[in-house]
CSV table of C-alpha atoms in Angstrom, one decimal:
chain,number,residue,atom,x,y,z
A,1,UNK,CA,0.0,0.0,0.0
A,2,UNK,CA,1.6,3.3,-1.1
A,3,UNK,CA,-0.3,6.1,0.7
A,4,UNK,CA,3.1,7.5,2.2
A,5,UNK,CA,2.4,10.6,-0.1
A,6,UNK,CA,0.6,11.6,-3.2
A,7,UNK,CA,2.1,12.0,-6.1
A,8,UNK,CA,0.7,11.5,-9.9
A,9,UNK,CA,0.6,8.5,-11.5
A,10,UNK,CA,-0.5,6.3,-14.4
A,11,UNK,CA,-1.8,2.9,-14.5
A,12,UNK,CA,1.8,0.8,-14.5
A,13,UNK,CA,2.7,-2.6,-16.4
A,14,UNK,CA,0.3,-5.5,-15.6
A,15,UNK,CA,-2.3,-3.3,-14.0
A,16,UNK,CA,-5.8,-3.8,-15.8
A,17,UNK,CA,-7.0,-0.9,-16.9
A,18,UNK,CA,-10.7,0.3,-17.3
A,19,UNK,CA,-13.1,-2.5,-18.7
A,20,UNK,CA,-16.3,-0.9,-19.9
A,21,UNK,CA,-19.4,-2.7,-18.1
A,22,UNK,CA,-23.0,-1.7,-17.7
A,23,UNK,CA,-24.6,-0.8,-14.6
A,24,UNK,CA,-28.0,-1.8,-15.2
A,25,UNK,CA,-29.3,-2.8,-11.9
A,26,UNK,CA,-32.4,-2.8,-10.1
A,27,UNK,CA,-31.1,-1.3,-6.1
A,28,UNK,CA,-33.1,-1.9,-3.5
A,29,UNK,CA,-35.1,1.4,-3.2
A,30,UNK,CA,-37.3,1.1,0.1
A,31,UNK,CA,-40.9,-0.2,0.7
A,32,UNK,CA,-44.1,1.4,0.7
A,33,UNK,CA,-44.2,0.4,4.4
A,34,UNK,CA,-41.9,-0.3,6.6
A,35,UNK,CA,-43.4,-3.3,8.6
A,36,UNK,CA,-43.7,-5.2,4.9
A,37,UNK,CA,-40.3,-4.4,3.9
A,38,UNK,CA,-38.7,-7.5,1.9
A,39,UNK,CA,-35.6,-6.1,1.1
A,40,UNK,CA,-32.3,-7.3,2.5
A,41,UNK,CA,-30.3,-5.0,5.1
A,42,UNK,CA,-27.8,-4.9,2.8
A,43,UNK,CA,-28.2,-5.4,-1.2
A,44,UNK,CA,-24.6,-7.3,-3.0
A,45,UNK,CA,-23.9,-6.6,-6.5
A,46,UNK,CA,-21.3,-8.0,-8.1
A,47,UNK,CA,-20.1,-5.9,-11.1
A,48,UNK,CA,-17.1,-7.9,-11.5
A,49,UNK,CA,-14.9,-10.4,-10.1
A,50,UNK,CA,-12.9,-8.0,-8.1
A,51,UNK,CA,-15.9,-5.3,-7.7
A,52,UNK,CA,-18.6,-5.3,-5.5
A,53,UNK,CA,-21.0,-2.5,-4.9
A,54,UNK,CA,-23.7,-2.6,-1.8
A,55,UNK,CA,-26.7,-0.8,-0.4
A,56,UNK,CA,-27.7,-0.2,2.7
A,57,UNK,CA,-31.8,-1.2,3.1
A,58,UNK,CA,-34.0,2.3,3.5
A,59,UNK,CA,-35.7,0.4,6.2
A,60,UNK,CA,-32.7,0.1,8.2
A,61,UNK,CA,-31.6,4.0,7.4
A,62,UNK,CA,-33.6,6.5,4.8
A,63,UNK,CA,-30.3,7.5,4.0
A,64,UNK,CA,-29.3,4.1,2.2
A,65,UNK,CA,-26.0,4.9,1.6
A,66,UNK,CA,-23.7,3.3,-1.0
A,67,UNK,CA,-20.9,1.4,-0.1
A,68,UNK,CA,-17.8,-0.2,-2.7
A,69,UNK,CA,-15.9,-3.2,-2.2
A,70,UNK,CA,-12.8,-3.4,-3.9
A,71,UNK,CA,-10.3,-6.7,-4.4
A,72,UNK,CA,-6.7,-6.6,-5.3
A,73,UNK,CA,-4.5,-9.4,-5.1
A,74,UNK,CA,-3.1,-8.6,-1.3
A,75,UNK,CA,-5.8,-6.5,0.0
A,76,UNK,CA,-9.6,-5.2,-0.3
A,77,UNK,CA,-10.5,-2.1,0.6
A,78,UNK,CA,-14.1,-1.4,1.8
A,79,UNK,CA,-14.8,2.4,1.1
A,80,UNK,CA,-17.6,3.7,3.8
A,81,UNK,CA,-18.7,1.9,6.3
A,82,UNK,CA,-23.0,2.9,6.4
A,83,UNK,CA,-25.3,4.5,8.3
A,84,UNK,CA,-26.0,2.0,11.2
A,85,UNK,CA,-23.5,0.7,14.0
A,86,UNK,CA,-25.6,-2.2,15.2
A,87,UNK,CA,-24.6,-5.5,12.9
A,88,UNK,CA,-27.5,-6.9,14.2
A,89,UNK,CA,-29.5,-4.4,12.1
A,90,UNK,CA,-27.0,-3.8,10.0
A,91,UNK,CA,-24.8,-6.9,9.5
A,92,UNK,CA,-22.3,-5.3,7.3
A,93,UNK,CA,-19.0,-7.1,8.7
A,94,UNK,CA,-20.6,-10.5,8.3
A,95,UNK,CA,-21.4,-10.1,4.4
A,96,UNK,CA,-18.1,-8.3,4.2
A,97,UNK,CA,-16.6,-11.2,5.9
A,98,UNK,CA,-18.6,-13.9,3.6
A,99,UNK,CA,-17.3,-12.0,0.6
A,100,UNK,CA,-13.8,-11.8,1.1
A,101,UNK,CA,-14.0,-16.1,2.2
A,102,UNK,CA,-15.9,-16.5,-1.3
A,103,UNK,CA,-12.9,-14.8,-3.0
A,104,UNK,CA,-10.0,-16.6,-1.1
A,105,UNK,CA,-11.8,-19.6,-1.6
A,106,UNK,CA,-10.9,-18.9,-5.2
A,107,UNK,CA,-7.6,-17.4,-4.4
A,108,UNK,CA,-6.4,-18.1,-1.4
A,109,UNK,CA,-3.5,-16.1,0.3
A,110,UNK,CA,-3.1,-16.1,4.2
A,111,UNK,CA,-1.7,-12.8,4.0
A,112,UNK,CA,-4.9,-11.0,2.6
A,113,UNK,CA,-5.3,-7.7,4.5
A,114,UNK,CA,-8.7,-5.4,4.5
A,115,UNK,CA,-8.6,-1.7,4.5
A,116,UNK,CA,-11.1,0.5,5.5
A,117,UNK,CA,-11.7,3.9,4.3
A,118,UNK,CA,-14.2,6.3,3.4
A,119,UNK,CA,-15.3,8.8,1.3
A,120,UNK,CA,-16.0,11.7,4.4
A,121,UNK,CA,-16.6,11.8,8.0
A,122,UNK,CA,-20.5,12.1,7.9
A,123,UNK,CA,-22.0,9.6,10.3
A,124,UNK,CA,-24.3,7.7,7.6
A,125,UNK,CA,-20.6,6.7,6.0
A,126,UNK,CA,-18.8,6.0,9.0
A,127,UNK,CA,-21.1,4.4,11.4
A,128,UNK,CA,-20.2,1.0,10.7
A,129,UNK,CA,-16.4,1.5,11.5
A,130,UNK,CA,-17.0,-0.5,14.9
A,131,UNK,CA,-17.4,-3.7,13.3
A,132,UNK,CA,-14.2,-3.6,11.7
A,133,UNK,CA,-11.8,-2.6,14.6
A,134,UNK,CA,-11.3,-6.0,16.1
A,135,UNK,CA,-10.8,-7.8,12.6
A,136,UNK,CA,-7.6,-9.2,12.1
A,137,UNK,CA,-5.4,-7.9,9.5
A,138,UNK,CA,-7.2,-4.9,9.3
A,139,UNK,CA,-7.0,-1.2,9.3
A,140,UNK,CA,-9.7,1.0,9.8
A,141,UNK,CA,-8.7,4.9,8.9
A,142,UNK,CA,-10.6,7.1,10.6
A,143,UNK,CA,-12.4,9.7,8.3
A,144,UNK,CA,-11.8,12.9,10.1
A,145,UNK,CA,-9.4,15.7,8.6
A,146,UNK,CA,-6.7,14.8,11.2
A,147,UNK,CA,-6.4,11.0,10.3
A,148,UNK,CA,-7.5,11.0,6.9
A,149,UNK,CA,-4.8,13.8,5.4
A,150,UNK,CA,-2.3,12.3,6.7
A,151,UNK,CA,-2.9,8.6,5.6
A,152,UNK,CA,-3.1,10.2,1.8
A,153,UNK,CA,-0.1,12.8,2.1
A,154,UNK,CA,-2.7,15.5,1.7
A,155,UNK,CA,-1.8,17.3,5.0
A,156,UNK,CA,1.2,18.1,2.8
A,157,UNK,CA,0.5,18.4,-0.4
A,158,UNK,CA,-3.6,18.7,-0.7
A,159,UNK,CA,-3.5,18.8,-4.2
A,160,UNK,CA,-1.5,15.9,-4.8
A,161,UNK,CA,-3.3,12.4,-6.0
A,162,UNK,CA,-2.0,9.9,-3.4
A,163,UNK,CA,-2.2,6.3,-4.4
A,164,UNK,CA,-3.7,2.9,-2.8
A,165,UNK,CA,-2.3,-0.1,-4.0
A,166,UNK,CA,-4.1,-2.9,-3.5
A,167,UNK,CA,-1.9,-5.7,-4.8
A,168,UNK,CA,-2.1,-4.9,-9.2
A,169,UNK,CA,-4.9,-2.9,-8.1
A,170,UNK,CA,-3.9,0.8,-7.6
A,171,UNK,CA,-6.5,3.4,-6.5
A,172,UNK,CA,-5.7,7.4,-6.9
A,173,UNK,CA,-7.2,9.0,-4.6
A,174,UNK,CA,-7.7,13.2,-4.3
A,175,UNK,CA,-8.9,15.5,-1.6
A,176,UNK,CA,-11.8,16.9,-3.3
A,177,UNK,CA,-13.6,19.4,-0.4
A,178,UNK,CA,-16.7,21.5,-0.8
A,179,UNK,CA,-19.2,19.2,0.5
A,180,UNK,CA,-17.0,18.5,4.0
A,181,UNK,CA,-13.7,19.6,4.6
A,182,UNK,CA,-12.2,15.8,5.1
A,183,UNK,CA,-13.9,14.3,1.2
A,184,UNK,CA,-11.8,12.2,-0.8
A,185,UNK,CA,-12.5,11.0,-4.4
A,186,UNK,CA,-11.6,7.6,-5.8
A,187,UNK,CA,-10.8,6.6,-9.1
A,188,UNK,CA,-10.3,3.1,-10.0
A,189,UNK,CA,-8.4,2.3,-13.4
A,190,UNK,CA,-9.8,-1.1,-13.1
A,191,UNK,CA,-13.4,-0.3,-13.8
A,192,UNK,CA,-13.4,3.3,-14.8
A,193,UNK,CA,-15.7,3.9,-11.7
A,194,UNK,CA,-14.6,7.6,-10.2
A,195,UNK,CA,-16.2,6.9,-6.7
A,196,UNK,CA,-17.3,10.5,-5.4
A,197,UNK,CA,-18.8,10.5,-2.4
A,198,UNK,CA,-21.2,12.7,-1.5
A,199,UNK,CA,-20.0,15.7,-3.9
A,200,UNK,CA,-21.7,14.4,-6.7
A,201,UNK,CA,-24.7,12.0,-7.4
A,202,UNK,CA,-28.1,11.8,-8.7
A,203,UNK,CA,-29.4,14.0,-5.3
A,204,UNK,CA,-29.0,17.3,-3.1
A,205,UNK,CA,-25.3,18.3,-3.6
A,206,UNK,CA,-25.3,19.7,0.2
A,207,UNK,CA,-21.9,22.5,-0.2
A,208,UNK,CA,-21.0,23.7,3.4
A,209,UNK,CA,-17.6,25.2,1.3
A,210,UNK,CA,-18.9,27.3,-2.0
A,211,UNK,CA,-14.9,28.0,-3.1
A,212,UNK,CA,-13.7,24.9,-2.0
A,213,UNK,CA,-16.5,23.0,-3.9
A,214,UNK,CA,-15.8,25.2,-6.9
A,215,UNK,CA,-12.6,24.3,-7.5
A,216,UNK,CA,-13.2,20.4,-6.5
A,217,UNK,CA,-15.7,20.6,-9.3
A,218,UNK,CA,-13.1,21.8,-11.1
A,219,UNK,CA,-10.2,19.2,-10.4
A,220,UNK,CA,-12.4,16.4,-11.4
A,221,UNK,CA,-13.5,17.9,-14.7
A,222,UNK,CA,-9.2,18.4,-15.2
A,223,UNK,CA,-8.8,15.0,-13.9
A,224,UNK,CA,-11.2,12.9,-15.8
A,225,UNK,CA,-9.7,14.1,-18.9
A,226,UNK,CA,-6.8,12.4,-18.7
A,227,UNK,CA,-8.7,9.2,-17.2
A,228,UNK,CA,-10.6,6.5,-18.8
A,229,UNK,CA,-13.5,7.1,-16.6
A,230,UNK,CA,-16.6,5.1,-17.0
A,231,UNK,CA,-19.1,5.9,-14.4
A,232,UNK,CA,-19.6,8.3,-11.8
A,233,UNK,CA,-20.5,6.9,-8.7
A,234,UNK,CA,-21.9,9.1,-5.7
A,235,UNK,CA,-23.5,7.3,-2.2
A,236,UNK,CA,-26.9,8.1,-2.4
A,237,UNK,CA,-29.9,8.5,-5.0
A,238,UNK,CA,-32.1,11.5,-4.0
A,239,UNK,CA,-33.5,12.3,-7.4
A,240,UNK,CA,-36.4,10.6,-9.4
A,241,UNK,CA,-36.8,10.1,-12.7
A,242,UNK,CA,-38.3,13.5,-13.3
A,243,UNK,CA,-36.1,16.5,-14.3
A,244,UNK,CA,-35.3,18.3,-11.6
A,245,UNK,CA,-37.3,16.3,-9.1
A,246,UNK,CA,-36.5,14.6,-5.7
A,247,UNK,CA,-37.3,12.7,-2.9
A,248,UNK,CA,-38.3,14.4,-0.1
A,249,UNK,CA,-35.5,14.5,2.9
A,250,UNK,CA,-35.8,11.2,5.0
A,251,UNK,CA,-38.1,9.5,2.2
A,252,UNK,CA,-38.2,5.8,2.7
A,253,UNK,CA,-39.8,4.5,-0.6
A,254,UNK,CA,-38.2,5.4,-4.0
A,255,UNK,CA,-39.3,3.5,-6.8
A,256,UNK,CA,-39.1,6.1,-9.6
A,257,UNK,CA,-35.4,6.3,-8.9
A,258,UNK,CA,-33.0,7.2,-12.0
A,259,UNK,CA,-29.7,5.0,-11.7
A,260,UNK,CA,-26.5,5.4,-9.5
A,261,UNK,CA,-24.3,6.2,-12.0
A,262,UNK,CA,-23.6,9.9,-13.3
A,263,UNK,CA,-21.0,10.4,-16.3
A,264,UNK,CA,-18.3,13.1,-17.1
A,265,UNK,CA,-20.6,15.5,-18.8
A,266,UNK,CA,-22.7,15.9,-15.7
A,267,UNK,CA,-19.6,16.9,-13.8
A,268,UNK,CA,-19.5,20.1,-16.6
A,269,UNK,CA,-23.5,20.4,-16.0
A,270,UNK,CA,-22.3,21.2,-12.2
A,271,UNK,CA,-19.9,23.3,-13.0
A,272,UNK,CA,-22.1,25.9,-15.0
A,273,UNK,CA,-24.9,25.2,-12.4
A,274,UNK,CA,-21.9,26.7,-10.1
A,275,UNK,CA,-22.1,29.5,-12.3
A,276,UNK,CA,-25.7,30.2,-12.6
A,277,UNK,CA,-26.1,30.0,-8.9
A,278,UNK,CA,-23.6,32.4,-8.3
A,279,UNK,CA,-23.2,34.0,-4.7
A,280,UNK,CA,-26.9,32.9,-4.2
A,281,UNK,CA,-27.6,30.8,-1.2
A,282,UNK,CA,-29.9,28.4,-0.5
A,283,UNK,CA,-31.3,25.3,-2.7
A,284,UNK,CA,-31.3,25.6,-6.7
A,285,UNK,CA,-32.6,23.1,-8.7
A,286,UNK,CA,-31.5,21.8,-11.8
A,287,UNK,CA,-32.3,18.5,-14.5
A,288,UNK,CA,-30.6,16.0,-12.3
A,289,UNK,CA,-29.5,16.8,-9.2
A,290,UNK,CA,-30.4,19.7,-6.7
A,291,UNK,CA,-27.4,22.4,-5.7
A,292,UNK,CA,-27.9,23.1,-1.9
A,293,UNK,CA,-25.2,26.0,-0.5
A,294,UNK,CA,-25.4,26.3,2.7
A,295,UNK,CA,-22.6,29.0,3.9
A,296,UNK,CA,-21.7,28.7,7.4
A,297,UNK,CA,-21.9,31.8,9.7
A,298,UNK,CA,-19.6,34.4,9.1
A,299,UNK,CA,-16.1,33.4,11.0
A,300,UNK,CA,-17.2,30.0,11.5
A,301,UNK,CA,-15.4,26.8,9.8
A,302,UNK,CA,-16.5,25.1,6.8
A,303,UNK,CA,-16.7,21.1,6.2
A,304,UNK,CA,-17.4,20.4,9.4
């Protein structure tokens, strides 16, 4: 694992590089009522071999966050962790667990570490970080600003792109804040999947840090240019299939949902949204996702 310090990178020899795959899934998207809900706590799909994407059941948490399982020869790494501590409601180290066997089982290696680490510190992506602190061979990184940075480099360079290898497998990662002060961005050169937290998806784009979210939106559009990137991948669907409407907040039934995935364009349709909304605050509504700027006080911090 190389996350000593970020510096750029390319895919190297005997990586695999992007393979383009659909994502045409049906995710669990919450029940009409709660005391009939059928859904599992936790939906598995398997986009490849080595990829695994979950979702947490709305039942459990309205939230239902998104959560990526990623394989590399020596180690997985589990980005965000849910919404709900309790594994008897939410049983996320046990599937996680059952996962990783079914791979070994395949390709087995006694070695084979798991790395936890998110996308921010916001509790419905951290929560299940408990369940993972008394597995062996594992690291949890703690998602705050004063753990995070300095696992990535980006206490010392924050506009570096640090890298995660995983064993042939190497993530780049970015410090891309705006939406919290401690966000990271993920792109994967295996899949093409630029895994963006809560900065962008299909939902309320909540921006505690207007200037900082600005020029995130900015880096990506930079950075994607020089990547093959195949899907955009934020935690959460807010949005329904109707232009520029969503879900109420705390909504627990969504079954006009448009899918996960976002592409590169989008991430321009944001930055001119950026534009139109100017020094306006307050929520502004556009085709597929919702801009919400929420400056803090005057001489309070941002991202927090």
């Amino acid at each position: 694992m190389d996350a000593q310090g970020p510096r750029a990178v390319d895919a190297g020899a005997g990586e695999r590089t992007s393979t383009a795959r659909t994502l045409d899934v049906r995710w669990i998207h919450g029940s009409p009522s709660a005391k009939h809900n059928t859904d599992p706590d936790l939906q598995v799909h398997v986009h490849d071999a080595d990829t695994v994407i979950l979702r947490q059941n709305m039942a459990v948490d309205y939230e239902a966050p998104f959560l990526f399982l990623l394989f590399g020869e020596a180690r997985a790494v589990l980005i965000d962790t849910g919404a709900t501590a309790s594994p008897a409601h939410f049983p996320l180290r046990r599937v996680v667990d059952g996962l990783i066997r079914d791979r070994q089982a395949a390709r087995p290696r006694d070695d084979y570490e798991l790395l936890v680490l998110h996308t921010h510190a916001h509790g419905d992506h951290v929560a299940g970080d408990g369940q993972f602190t008394d597995r062996p061979r594992t690291r949890v990184v703690d998602a705050a600003l004063d753990a995070a940075w300095p696992f990535f480099g980006f206490d010392r360079d924050p506009d570096g792109v640090a890298r995660v290898d995983l064993g042939g497998r190497v993530l780049e990662c970015l410090a891309t804040p705006g939406h919290h002060a401690a966000s990271v961005t993920y792109f994967d050169p295996w899949t093409g999947f630029l895994l963006t937290g809560d900065t962008v998806y299909p939902g309320r784009l909540y921006v505690e840090d207007w200037p900082a979210f600005t020029r995130t939106v900015d880096r990506l559009i930079n950075f994607c240019a020089d990547r093959p990137v195949t899907h955009v991948l934020g935690c959460h669907i807010e949005m329904t299939r109707r232009p520029g409407v969503d879900y109420p907040v705390r909504t627990t039934y969504q079954p006009d949902e448009p899918p996960l995935q976002m592409t590169t364009a989008q991430l321009a349709d944001i930055r001119a949204a950026i534009d139109t909304v100017g020094d306006r605050p307050g929520r502004h509504v556009f085709d597929d996702f919702v801009l919400c700027r929420r400056d803090p006080p005057e001489g309070a911090p941002a991202g927090t």
